[in-house]
């Protein structure tokens, strides 16, 4: 941003980092809003805005923002990432079946993407598909055997998304430490 203060990508990345740190949520939002205003065709700006809305804002706005990001980047090689973010947005409005479908689509593109697996677990558990959630949780434990609740909460632990994920992972047996 120092070199190019009008760069929507730079604003998006800084806003996204601040969003996850949870230290300056207001500044994060300002950067993300400015990024979407300065370049309304920047898919990453919309995608990262959806993350902010999912974690700290209005979940229905997150769905609109993430869907806009997907629309702006239909052939993106990281489509799995966009689908995972849209799935998380659907988790925020308790549209669990849509979240499951998007997670499954994302995992077909990148079957080892841990954030997608975690989102799938939450969607499955919250929608009453506990057997499926347990199977997905086993996969998560195989891929990330050192994951603990403490580690999971270390990034954005105050957000409602992390709190929901923590509740579900704890119910499935994730150790505290």
Coordinates of N, CA and C in Angstrom, one line a residue:
X1 N 0.8 -1.2 0.0 CA 0.0 0.0 0.0 C 0.9 1.3 0.0
X2 N 2.0 1.2 0.6 CA 2.9 2.3 0.6 C 3.3 2.7 -0.8
X3 N 3.6 1.7 -1.6 CA 4.0 1.9 -3.0 C 2.9 2.2 -3.9
X4 N 1.7 1.6 -3.7 CA 0.6 1.8 -4.6 C -0.7 1.9 -3.7
X5 N -1.0 3.0 -3.2 CA -2.1 3.2 -2.2 C -3.5 2.9 -2.8
X6 N -3.6 2.9 -4.1 CA -4.9 2.7 -4.7 C -5.1 1.2 -5.1
X7 N -4.2 0.4 -4.8 CA -4.2 -1.0 -5.2 C -5.3 -1.8 -4.5
X8 N -6.3 -2.2 -5.2 CA -7.4 -3.0 -4.5 C -6.9 -4.3 -4.0
X9 N -5.9 -4.9 -4.7 CA -5.4 -6.2 -4.2 C -4.6 -6.0 -2.9
X10 N -3.8 -4.9 -2.8 CA -3.1 -4.6 -1.6 C -4.0 -4.3 -0.4
X11 N -5.0 -3.5 -0.7 CA -6.0 -3.2 0.3 C -6.7 -4.5 0.8
X12 N -7.1 -5.3 -0.2 CA -7.8 -6.6 0.2 C -6.9 -7.5 1.0
X13 N -5.7 -7.6 0.7 CA -4.8 -8.5 1.4 C -4.6 -8.0 2.9
X14 N -4.3 -6.7 3.0 CA -4.1 -6.1 4.3 C -5.4 -6.2 5.1
X15 N -6.5 -5.9 4.5 CA -7.8 -6.1 5.2 C -8.1 -7.5 5.6
X16 N -7.8 -8.4 4.8 CA -8.0 -9.8 5.1 C -7.1 -10.3 6.3
X17 N -5.9 -9.8 6.3 CA -4.9 -10.2 7.4 C -5.5 -9.6 8.7
X18 N -5.8 -8.3 8.7 CA -6.4 -7.7 9.9 C -7.7 -8.4 10.3
X19 N -8.5 -8.8 9.4 CA -9.7 -9.5 9.7 C -9.4 -10.8 10.5
X20 N -8.5 -11.5 10.1 CA -8.2 -12.8 10.7 C -7.5 -12.6 12.1
X21 N -6.7 -11.5 12.2 CA -6.0 -11.3 13.4 C -7.0 -10.8 14.5
X22 N -8.1 -10.2 14.0 CA -9.1 -9.7 14.9 C -8.7 -8.5 15.8
X23 N -7.5 -7.9 15.5 CA -7.0 -6.8 16.3 C -7.6 -5.5 15.9
X24 N -7.8 -5.3 14.6 CA -8.3 -4.0 14.2 C -9.4 -4.3 13.1
X25 N -10.5 -4.8 13.6 CA -11.6 -5.2 12.8 C -12.2 -4.0 12.0
X26 N -12.3 -2.8 12.6 CA -12.8 -1.7 11.9 C -11.9 -1.2 10.7
X27 N -10.6 -1.2 11.0 CA -9.7 -0.8 9.9 C -9.8 -1.9 8.8
X28 N -9.9 -3.1 9.2 CA -10.0 -4.2 8.2 C -11.2 -3.9 7.3
X29 N -12.3 -3.6 7.9 CA -13.6 -3.4 7.1 C -13.4 -2.2 6.2
X30 N -12.8 -1.1 6.7 CA -12.6 0.1 5.8 C -11.7 -0.2 4.6
X31 N -10.7 -1.0 4.8 CA -9.8 -1.4 3.7 C -10.6 -2.2 2.7
X32 N -11.3 -3.2 3.2 CA -12.1 -4.1 2.2 C -13.2 -3.3 1.5
X33 N -13.8 -2.4 2.2 CA -14.9 -1.6 1.5 C -14.2 -0.7 0.4
X34 N -13.1 -0.1 0.8 CA -12.4 0.8 -0.2 C -11.9 -0.1 -1.4
X35 N -11.5 -1.3 -1.1 CA -11.0 -2.2 -2.2 C -12.1 -2.5 -3.2
X36 N -13.3 -2.8 -2.7 CA -14.4 -3.1 -3.6 C -14.9 -1.8 -4.3
X37 N -14.8 -0.7 -3.6 CA -15.2 0.6 -4.3 C -14.2 1.0 -5.4
X38 N -12.9 0.9 -5.1 CA -11.9 1.3 -6.1 C -11.8 0.4 -7.3
X39 N -12.2 -0.9 -7.1 CA -12.2 -1.8 -8.2 C -13.3 -2.8 -8.0
X40 N -14.5 -2.5 -8.5 CA -15.6 -3.4 -8.2 C -15.5 -4.7 -9.0
X41 N -14.5 -4.9 -9.8 CA -14.3 -6.1 -10.6 C -13.2 -7.0 -10.0
X42 N -12.7 -6.6 -8.8 CA -11.7 -7.4 -8.2 C -12.3 -8.5 -7.3
X43 N -12.2 -9.7 -7.8 CA -12.8 -10.9 -7.2 C -12.3 -11.1 -5.8
X44 N -11.0 -10.9 -5.6 CA -10.4 -11.1 -4.3 C -10.9 -10.1 -3.3
X45 N -11.1 -8.9 -3.7 CA -11.7 -7.8 -2.8 C -13.1 -8.3 -2.3
X46 N -13.9 -8.8 -3.2 CA -15.2 -9.3 -2.8 C -15.1 -10.5 -1.9
X47 N -14.2 -11.4 -2.3 CA -14.1 -12.6 -1.5 C -13.6 -12.3 -0.1
X48 N -12.6 -11.5 0.1 CA -12.2 -11.1 1.4 C -13.2 -10.3 2.2
X49 N -14.0 -9.5 1.5 CA -15.1 -8.8 2.1 C -16.1 -9.8 2.7
X50 N -16.3 -10.9 2.0 CA -17.2 -11.9 2.4 C -16.7 -12.6 3.7
X51 N -15.4 -12.7 3.8 CA -14.8 -13.3 5.0 C -15.1 -12.4 6.2
X52 N -14.9 -11.1 6.0 CA -15.1 -10.1 7.1 C -16.6 -10.2 7.5
X53 N -17.5 -10.2 6.5 CA -18.9 -10.2 6.8 C -19.3 -11.5 7.5
X54 N -18.7 -12.6 7.2 CA -19.0 -13.9 7.8 C -18.5 -13.9 9.3
X55 N -17.3 -13.3 9.5 CA -16.7 -13.4 10.8 C -17.2 -12.3 11.7
X56 N -17.4 -11.1 11.2 CA -17.7 -9.9 12.1 C -19.0 -9.1 11.7
X57 N -19.5 -9.3 10.5 CA -20.6 -8.5 10.0 C -21.9 -9.2 9.9
X58 N -22.5 -9.0 8.8 CA -23.8 -9.6 8.5 C -23.7 -10.8 7.5
X59 N -24.1 -12.0 8.0 CA -23.9 -13.2 7.2 C -24.6 -13.1 5.8
X60 N -25.8 -12.5 5.7 CA -26.4 -12.4 4.4 C -25.6 -11.6 3.4
X61 N -24.9 -10.5 3.9 CA -24.0 -9.8 3.1 C -22.9 -10.6 2.6
X62 N -22.4 -11.5 3.5 CA -21.3 -12.4 3.1 C -21.6 -13.3 1.9
X63 N -22.9 -13.8 1.9 CA -23.3 -14.6 0.8 C -23.3 -13.9 -0.5
X64 N -23.8 -12.6 -0.5 CA -23.8 -11.8 -1.7 C -22.4 -11.5 -2.1
X65 N -21.5 -11.1 -1.2 CA -20.2 -10.8 -1.6 C -19.4 -12.0 -2.1
X66 N -19.5 -13.1 -1.5 CA -18.8 -14.3 -2.0 C -19.4 -14.8 -3.3
X67 N -20.7 -14.7 -3.5 CA -21.3 -15.1 -4.8 C -20.8 -14.2 -5.9
X68 N -20.6 -12.9 -5.5 CA -20.1 -11.9 -6.5 C -18.7 -12.3 -6.9
X69 N -17.9 -12.7 -5.9 CA -16.5 -13.1 -6.2 C -16.4 -14.3 -7.1
X70 N -17.3 -15.2 -6.9 CA -17.3 -16.4 -7.7 C -17.7 -16.0 -9.1
X71 N -18.7 -15.2 -9.2 CA -19.2 -14.7 -10.6 C -18.1 -14.0 -11.3
X72 N -17.3 -13.2 -10.6 CA -16.2 -12.4 -11.2 C -15.0 -13.2 -11.7
X73 N -14.9 -14.4 -11.1 CA -13.8 -15.3 -11.4 C -14.2 -16.7 -11.8
X74 N -14.9 -16.9 -12.8 CA -15.5 -18.2 -13.1 C -14.6 -19.3 -13.5
X75 N -13.4 -19.0 -14.0 CA -12.4 -20.0 -14.4 C -11.2 -20.0 -13.5
X76 N -11.3 -19.5 -12.3 CA -10.1 -19.3 -11.5 C -9.5 -20.6 -11.1
X77 N -8.1 -20.8 -11.2 CA -7.5 -22.0 -10.8 C -7.7 -22.3 -9.3
X78 N -8.0 -21.3 -8.5 CA -8.2 -21.5 -7.1 C -9.8 -21.5 -6.8
X79 N -10.5 -22.0 -7.7 CA -12.0 -22.1 -7.6 C -12.4 -22.7 -6.2
X80 N -11.6 -23.8 -5.8 CA -11.9 -24.5 -4.6 C -11.9 -23.5 -3.4
X81 N -11.0 -22.5 -3.4 CA -10.9 -21.5 -2.4 C -12.2 -20.6 -2.4
X82 N -12.6 -20.2 -3.5 CA -13.8 -19.4 -3.7 C -15.0 -20.2 -3.2
X83 N -15.1 -21.4 -3.6 CA -16.2 -22.3 -3.1 C -16.2 -22.5 -1.6
X84 N -15.1 -22.6 -1.0 CA -15.0 -22.8 0.4 C -15.5 -21.5 1.1
X85 N -15.1 -20.3 0.6 CA -15.5 -19.1 1.2 C -17.0 -18.9 1.1
X86 N -17.5 -19.2 -0.1 CA -19.0 -19.1 -0.2 C -19.7 -20.1 0.7
X87 N -19.1 -21.3 0.9 CA -19.7 -22.3 1.8 C -19.7 -21.7 3.2
X88 N -18.6 -21.1 3.6 CA -18.6 -20.5 5.0 C -19.6 -19.4 5.1
X89 N -19.9 -18.7 4.0 CA -20.9 -17.6 4.0 C -22.3 -18.3 4.3
X90 N -22.5 -19.4 3.6 CA -23.8 -20.1 3.8 C -23.9 -20.7 5.2
X91 N -22.8 -21.1 5.8 CA -22.8 -21.5 7.2 C -23.4 -20.4 8.1
X92 N -23.0 -19.1 7.8 CA -23.4 -18.0 8.6 C -24.9 -17.7 8.6
X93 N -25.5 -18.2 7.5 CA -27.0 -18.0 7.4 C -27.7 -19.3 7.7
X94 N -27.0 -20.3 8.2 CA -27.5 -21.6 8.5 C -28.1 -22.4 7.3
X95 N -27.6 -22.1 6.1 CA -28.0 -22.8 4.9 C -27.0 -24.0 4.8
X96 N -27.1 -25.0 5.6 CA -26.1 -26.0 5.7 C -26.0 -26.9 4.5
X97 N -27.1 -27.2 3.9 CA -27.1 -28.1 2.7 C -26.3 -27.4 1.6
X98 N -26.5 -26.1 1.4 CA -25.8 -25.4 0.4 C -24.3 -25.4 0.7
X99 N -24.0 -25.2 2.0 CA -22.6 -25.2 2.5 C -22.0 -26.6 2.2
X100 N -22.7 -27.7 2.5 CA -22.1 -29.0 2.2 C -21.9 -29.2 0.7
X101 N -22.8 -28.8 -0.1 CA -22.6 -29.0 -1.6 C -21.4 -28.2 -2.1
X102 N -21.2 -27.0 -1.6 CA -20.1 -26.2 -2.0 C -18.8 -26.8 -1.4
X103 N -18.8 -27.3 -0.2 CA -17.6 -27.9 0.3 C -17.2 -29.1 -0.5
X104 N -18.2 -29.9 -0.8 CA -17.9 -31.1 -1.6 C -17.4 -30.7 -3.0
X105 N -17.9 -29.7 -3.6 CA -17.4 -29.2 -4.9 C -15.9 -28.7 -4.7
X106 N -15.7 -28.0 -3.7 CA -14.3 -27.5 -3.4 C -13.4 -28.6 -3.2
X107 N -13.8 -29.7 -2.5 CA -12.9 -30.8 -2.2 C -12.6 -31.6 -3.4
X108 N -13.5 -31.6 -4.4 CA -13.3 -32.3 -5.7 C -12.1 -31.6 -6.4
X109 N -12.0 -30.3 -6.2 CA -10.9 -29.6 -6.8 C -9.6 -29.6 -6.0
X110 N -9.7 -29.7 -4.7 CA -8.5 -29.8 -3.8 C -8.9 -30.6 -2.6
X111 N -8.7 -31.9 -2.6 CA -9.2 -32.8 -1.6 C -8.5 -32.7 -0.3
X112 N -7.4 -31.9 -0.2 CA -6.6 -31.8 1.0 C -6.7 -30.4 1.7
X113 N -7.6 -29.6 1.2 CA -7.7 -28.2 1.7 C -8.4 -28.2 3.1
X114 N -7.6 -28.0 4.1 CA -8.0 -28.1 5.5 C -9.2 -27.2 5.9
X115 N -9.2 -25.9 5.5 CA -10.3 -25.0 5.8 C -11.6 -25.5 5.2
X116 N -11.5 -26.1 4.0 CA -12.8 -26.7 3.4 C -13.3 -27.9 4.2
X117 N -12.3 -28.7 4.6 CA -12.7 -29.9 5.5 C -13.3 -29.4 6.8
X118 N -12.8 -28.4 7.4 CA -13.4 -27.9 8.6 C -14.7 -27.3 8.4
X119 N -14.9 -26.6 7.3 CA -16.2 -26.0 7.0 C -17.2 -27.1 6.8
X120 N -16.8 -28.2 6.1 CA -17.7 -29.3 5.8 C -18.1 -30.0 7.1
X121 N -17.2 -30.2 8.0 CA -17.5 -30.8 9.3 C -18.6 -30.0 10.0
X122 N -18.4 -28.7 10.1 CA -19.4 -27.8 10.7 C -20.8 -27.9 10.1
X123 N -20.8 -27.8 8.7 CA -22.0 -27.9 8.0 C -22.7 -29.3 8.2
X124 N -21.9 -30.3 8.2 CA -22.5 -31.7 8.4 C -23.1 -31.8 9.8
X125 N -22.3 -31.4 10.8 CA -22.7 -31.6 12.2 C -24.0 -30.7 12.4
X126 N -23.9 -29.5 12.0 CA -25.1 -28.6 12.3 C -26.3 -28.9 11.6
X127 N -26.2 -29.7 10.4 CA -27.4 -30.1 9.7 C -27.9 -31.4 10.1
X128 N -27.3 -32.0 11.2 CA -27.7 -33.3 11.7 C -27.1 -34.5 11.0
X129 N -26.1 -34.3 10.2 CA -25.4 -35.4 9.5 C -24.2 -35.8 10.3
X130 N -24.4 -36.2 11.6 CA -23.3 -36.4 12.5 C -22.4 -37.6 12.1
X131 N -22.9 -38.6 11.5 CA -22.1 -39.7 11.0 C -21.1 -39.2 10.0
X132 N -21.6 -38.4 9.0 CA -20.7 -37.8 8.0 C -19.7 -36.9 8.7
X133 N -20.2 -36.1 9.6 CA -19.3 -35.2 10.3 C -18.1 -35.9 11.0
X134 N -18.5 -37.0 11.6 CA -17.4 -37.8 12.3 C -16.4 -38.4 11.3
X135 N -16.9 -38.8 10.1 CA -16.0 -39.3 9.1 C -15.1 -38.2 8.6
X136 N -15.6 -37.0 8.4 CA -14.8 -35.9 8.0 C -13.9 -35.5 9.0
X137 N -14.3 -35.6 10.3 CA -13.4 -35.2 11.4 C -12.2 -36.2 11.5
X138 N -12.5 -37.5 11.2 CA -11.4 -38.5 11.1 C -10.3 -38.1 10.1
X139 N -10.8 -37.6 8.9 CA -10.0 -37.2 7.8 C -9.1 -36.0 8.3
X140 N -9.8 -35.0 8.9 CA -9.1 -33.9 9.5 C -8.0 -34.3 10.4
X141 N -8.3 -35.2 11.3 CA -7.3 -35.7 12.3 C -6.1 -36.4 11.6
X142 N -6.4 -37.1 10.5 CA -5.3 -37.7 9.8 C -4.4 -36.7 9.1
X143 N -5.0 -35.6 8.5 CA -4.3 -34.6 7.8 C -3.6 -33.6 8.7
X144 N -4.2 -33.4 9.9 CA -3.7 -32.4 10.8 C -3.7 -33.0 12.2
X145 N -2.8 -34.0 12.5 CA -2.9 -34.7 13.7 C -2.6 -33.8 15.0
X146 N -1.9 -32.8 14.8 CA -1.5 -31.9 15.9 C -2.5 -30.8 16.2
X147 N -3.6 -30.8 15.5 CA -4.6 -29.7 15.7 C -5.2 -29.9 17.1
X148 N -5.3 -28.8 17.8 CA -6.0 -28.7 19.1 C -6.9 -27.6 19.1
X149 N -7.8 -27.5 20.1 CA -8.7 -26.4 20.2 C -8.0 -25.1 20.4
X150 N -6.9 -25.1 21.2 CA -6.1 -24.0 21.4 C -5.5 -23.4 20.1
X151 N -4.9 -24.3 19.3 CA -4.4 -23.9 18.0 C -5.4 -23.4 17.0
X152 N -6.6 -24.1 17.0 CA -7.7 -23.7 16.2 C -8.1 -22.2 16.5
X153 N -8.2 -22.0 17.8 CA -8.7 -20.7 18.2 C -7.7 -19.5 18.2
X154 N -6.5 -19.9 17.9 CA -5.4 -18.9 17.9 C -5.5 -17.8 16.8
X155 N -6.3 -18.1 15.8 CA -6.5 -17.1 14.7 C -8.0 -16.8 14.6
X156 N -8.3 -15.5 15.0 CA -9.7 -15.1 14.9 C -10.6 -15.7 16.0
X157 N -10.1 -15.9 17.1 CA -10.8 -16.7 18.1 C -12.1 -16.0 18.6
X158 N -12.2 -14.7 18.4 CA -13.3 -13.9 18.8 C -14.5 -14.0 17.8
X159 N -14.2 -14.4 16.6 CA -15.2 -14.3 15.6 C -16.3 -15.4 15.8
X160 N -17.5 -15.2 15.4 CA -18.6 -16.2 15.6 C -18.3 -17.4 14.8
X161 N -17.6 -17.3 13.7 CA -17.3 -18.5 12.8 C -16.4 -19.4 13.6
X162 N -15.3 -18.8 14.1 CA -14.4 -19.7 14.9 C -15.1 -20.3 16.1
X163 N -15.9 -19.5 16.8 CA -16.6 -20.1 17.9 C -17.5 -21.2 17.6
X164 N -18.2 -21.1 16.5 CA -19.1 -22.2 16.0 C -18.2 -23.4 15.6
X165 N -17.1 -23.2 14.9 CA -16.2 -24.3 14.6 C -15.7 -25.0 15.8
X166 N -15.3 -24.1 16.8 CA -14.7 -24.7 18.0 C -15.8 -25.5 18.8
X167 N -17.0 -25.1 18.8 CA -18.1 -25.9 19.4 C -18.2 -27.2 18.8
X168 N -18.3 -27.2 17.5 CA -18.5 -28.5 16.7 C -17.3 -29.4 16.9
X169 N -16.1 -28.9 16.7 CA -14.9 -29.7 16.8 C -14.7 -30.3 18.2
X170 N -15.1 -29.5 19.2 CA -15.0 -30.0 20.6 C -16.0 -31.1 20.8
X171 N -17.2 -30.9 20.2 CA -18.3 -32.0 20.4 C -17.8 -33.3 19.7
X172 N -17.0 -33.2 18.7 CA -16.5 -34.4 18.0 C -15.2 -34.9 18.6
X173 N -14.7 -34.3 19.6 CA -13.5 -34.8 20.3 C -12.2 -34.2 20.1
X174 N -12.2 -33.0 19.5 CA -10.9 -32.3 19.4 C -10.3 -32.0 20.8
X175 N -9.0 -32.4 21.0 CA -8.5 -32.1 22.4 C -8.2 -30.6 22.6
X176 N -8.3 -30.2 23.8 CA -8.1 -28.8 24.2 C -6.6 -28.4 23.9
X177 N -5.6 -29.2 24.3 CA -4.2 -28.8 24.2 C -3.5 -30.0 23.4

